[in-house]
Amino acid sequence: MKEEAELDVNEEPILNSYYQSSILSHDSLEFALANYLANRLSSASLPSNTLFDLFVGILKSDQEIMDSMKDDLKAVKERDPACINHVHCFLNFKGFLACQSHRVAHKLWLQGRKVLAVMIQNRVFEVFAVGIHPGAKIGSGFCLIM
């Protein structure tokens, strides 16, 4: 994905700072995803650094979530004609972002942290206009076109 991001920046230099902070400055996909979701879902009462710590902890400890996320990226790229590349999906597709947020909320739900899982689900609904109950299990290669 970093290669795609670098190609996009070469084509559109105005995107450099956005791509640096969202993808290129991160050491791993887990960190990039945790950072991006935390920034998108944060609020005045729920700071992005708190969400980042929560998200990165879950994403780094659960390879199944990351494998499913990669399958979701591929599915969107293959099935949605509006998808330019994987970076475009990662940064702009509300259905994809809602699904990845749901995967984190679902993990929290399974850990018995239901209040926090529902709070994340509520923020996902407010930000992305997608409501998926945190108890729902979503398979790999999921594509939600909105």
Tab-separated table of C-alpha atoms in Angstrom:
chain	number	residue	atom	x	y	z
A	1	MET	CA	0.000	0.000	0.000
A	2	LYS	CA	2.925	2.346	0.639
A	3	GLU	CA	3.944	1.989	-3.013
A	4	GLU	CA	0.459	3.039	-4.128
A	5	ALA	CA	0.558	5.973	-1.719
A	6	GLU	CA	3.923	7.116	-3.064
A	7	LEU	CA	2.607	6.911	-6.645
A	8	ASP	CA	-0.439	8.979	-5.644
A	9	VAL	CA	1.783	11.614	-3.999
A	10	ASN	CA	3.999	11.774	-7.086
A	11	GLU	CA	0.894	12.339	-9.192
A	12	GLU	CA	-0.722	14.778	-6.730
A	13	PRO	CA	1.947	16.415	-4.516
A	14	ILE	CA	-0.734	18.370	-2.651
A	15	LEU	CA	-1.656	15.061	-0.942
A	16	ASN	CA	1.825	14.564	0.520
A	17	SER	CA	1.105	15.707	4.071
A	18	TYR	CA	-2.217	13.814	4.213
A	19	TYR	CA	-0.619	10.610	2.920
A	20	GLN	CA	2.395	11.008	5.216
A	21	SER	CA	0.256	11.281	8.343
A	22	SER	CA	-2.219	8.607	7.244
A	23	ILE	CA	0.012	5.915	5.726
A	24	LEU	CA	3.602	6.669	4.820
A	25	SER	CA	4.911	7.606	8.283
A	26	HIS	CA	3.708	4.381	9.916
A	27	ASP	CA	5.860	1.298	10.413
A	28	SER	CA	3.020	-1.156	9.914
A	29	LEU	CA	-0.471	-1.486	8.526
A	30	GLU	CA	-1.751	-2.016	12.067
A	31	PHE	CA	-0.370	1.348	13.165
A	32	ALA	CA	-1.677	3.121	10.067
A	33	LEU	CA	-5.175	1.668	10.489
A	34	ALA	CA	-5.292	2.324	14.246
A	35	ASN	CA	-4.145	5.904	13.694
A	36	TYR	CA	-6.576	6.599	10.868
A	37	LEU	CA	-9.595	5.129	12.659
A	38	ALA	CA	-8.676	6.890	15.904
A	39	ASN	CA	-8.483	10.236	14.145
A	40	ARG	CA	-11.756	9.703	12.296
A	41	LEU	CA	-13.683	8.461	15.349
A	42	SER	CA	-12.268	10.788	17.998
A	43	SER	CA	-14.331	13.494	19.640
A	44	ALA	CA	-13.791	16.176	22.262
A	45	SER	CA	-14.606	13.693	25.010
A	46	LEU	CA	-12.857	10.745	23.367
A	47	PRO	CA	-9.378	11.819	22.253
A	48	SER	CA	-7.635	10.179	19.317
A	49	ASN	CA	-4.619	9.098	21.412
A	50	THR	CA	-6.887	7.097	23.725
A	51	LEU	CA	-8.582	5.425	20.762
A	52	PHE	CA	-5.241	4.828	19.043
A	53	ASP	CA	-3.882	2.957	22.079
A	54	LEU	CA	-7.022	0.844	22.236
A	55	PHE	CA	-7.115	0.112	18.490
A	56	VAL	CA	-3.422	-0.628	18.048
A	57	GLY	CA	-3.481	-2.987	21.024
A	58	ILE	CA	-6.282	-5.008	19.469
A	59	LEU	CA	-4.936	-4.912	15.899
A	60	LYS	CA	-1.409	-5.954	16.948
A	61	SER	CA	-2.723	-8.835	19.057
A	62	ASP	CA	-5.230	-10.279	16.579
A	63	GLN	CA	-3.809	-11.451	13.257
A	64	GLU	CA	-7.253	-12.671	12.162
A	65	ILE	CA	-8.562	-9.088	12.170
A	66	MET	CA	-5.628	-7.912	10.056
A	67	ASP	CA	-5.970	-10.836	7.636
A	68	SER	CA	-9.688	-10.065	7.267
A	69	MET	CA	-8.910	-6.382	6.727
A	70	LYS	CA	-6.524	-7.269	3.896
A	71	ASP	CA	-9.169	-9.541	2.365
A	72	ASP	CA	-11.701	-6.707	2.683
A	73	LEU	CA	-9.341	-4.325	0.864
A	74	LYS	CA	-8.941	-6.832	-1.960
A	75	ALA	CA	-12.699	-7.444	-2.136
A	76	VAL	CA	-13.526	-3.746	-2.413
A	77	LYS	CA	-10.847	-3.218	-5.052
A	78	GLU	CA	-12.160	-6.178	-7.090
A	79	ARG	CA	-15.903	-5.528	-6.715
A	80	ASP	CA	-16.368	-1.765	-6.553
A	81	PRO	CA	-15.732	-0.022	-9.871
A	82	ALA	CA	-15.390	3.309	-8.021
A	83	CYS	CA	-12.303	2.037	-6.172
A	84	ILE	CA	-9.156	3.474	-7.766
A	85	ASN	CA	-6.654	1.562	-5.618
A	86	HIS	CA	-6.200	0.082	-2.146
A	87	VAL	CA	-5.094	3.407	-0.660
A	88	HIS	CA	-8.239	5.072	-2.000
A	89	CYS	CA	-10.351	2.426	-0.268
A	90	PHE	CA	-8.360	2.658	2.974
A	91	LEU	CA	-8.709	6.434	3.187
A	92	ASN	CA	-12.128	7.135	1.680
A	93	PHE	CA	-14.579	4.251	1.729
A	94	LYS	CA	-17.001	4.579	4.637
A	95	GLY	CA	-18.182	0.983	4.338
A	96	PHE	CA	-14.629	-0.322	4.563
A	97	LEU	CA	-13.756	1.939	7.506
A	98	ALA	CA	-16.969	1.044	9.329
A	99	CYS	CA	-16.230	-2.656	8.861
A	100	GLN	CA	-12.713	-2.333	10.276
A	101	SER	CA	-14.035	-0.341	13.235
A	102	HIS	CA	-16.646	-3.028	13.737
A	103	ARG	CA	-13.951	-5.710	13.861
A	104	VAL	CA	-12.355	-3.869	16.795
A	105	ALA	CA	-15.722	-3.370	18.525
A	106	HIS	CA	-16.555	-7.052	17.968
A	107	LYS	CA	-13.287	-8.087	19.644
A	108	LEU	CA	-14.149	-5.869	22.617
A	109	TRP	CA	-17.631	-7.411	22.719
A	110	LEU	CA	-16.130	-10.903	22.833
A	111	GLN	CA	-13.814	-9.799	25.656
A	112	GLY	CA	-16.869	-8.765	27.689
A	113	ARG	CA	-16.137	-5.052	27.227
A	114	LYS	CA	-19.641	-4.475	25.904
A	115	VAL	CA	-20.128	-0.869	27.017
A	116	LEU	CA	-16.967	0.193	25.181
A	117	ALA	CA	-17.920	-1.908	22.144
A	118	VAL	CA	-21.328	-0.232	21.907
A	119	MET	CA	-19.758	3.212	22.362
A	120	ILE	CA	-17.445	2.552	19.399
A	121	GLN	CA	-20.377	1.258	17.353
A	122	ASN	CA	-22.247	4.471	18.148
A	123	ARG	CA	-19.313	6.651	17.025
A	124	VAL	CA	-19.037	4.579	13.839
A	125	PHE	CA	-22.702	5.253	13.145
A	126	GLU	CA	-22.282	8.985	13.804
A	127	VAL	CA	-19.170	9.306	11.618
A	128	PHE	CA	-19.751	6.783	8.807
A	129	ALA	CA	-23.555	6.355	8.943
A	130	VAL	CA	-23.169	2.585	9.245
A	131	GLY	CA	-24.634	0.661	12.155
A	132	ILE	CA	-23.368	-2.858	12.800
A	133	HIS	CA	-24.077	-4.363	16.212
A	134	PRO	CA	-20.766	-5.218	17.907
A	135	GLY	CA	-22.001	-8.744	18.618
A	136	ALA	CA	-22.391	-9.467	14.896
A	137	LYS	CA	-19.631	-11.562	13.310
A	138	ILE	CA	-18.559	-10.508	9.817
A	139	GLY	CA	-16.555	-12.847	7.624
A	140	SER	CA	-13.444	-12.074	5.651
A	141	GLY	CA	-13.568	-10.400	2.247
A	142	PHE	CA	-16.518	-8.210	3.189
A	143	CYS	CA	-17.489	-5.410	0.818
A	144	LEU	CA	-20.041	-2.796	1.876
A	145	ILE	CA	-20.632	-0.366	-0.974
A	146	MET	CA	-22.213	2.919	0.005
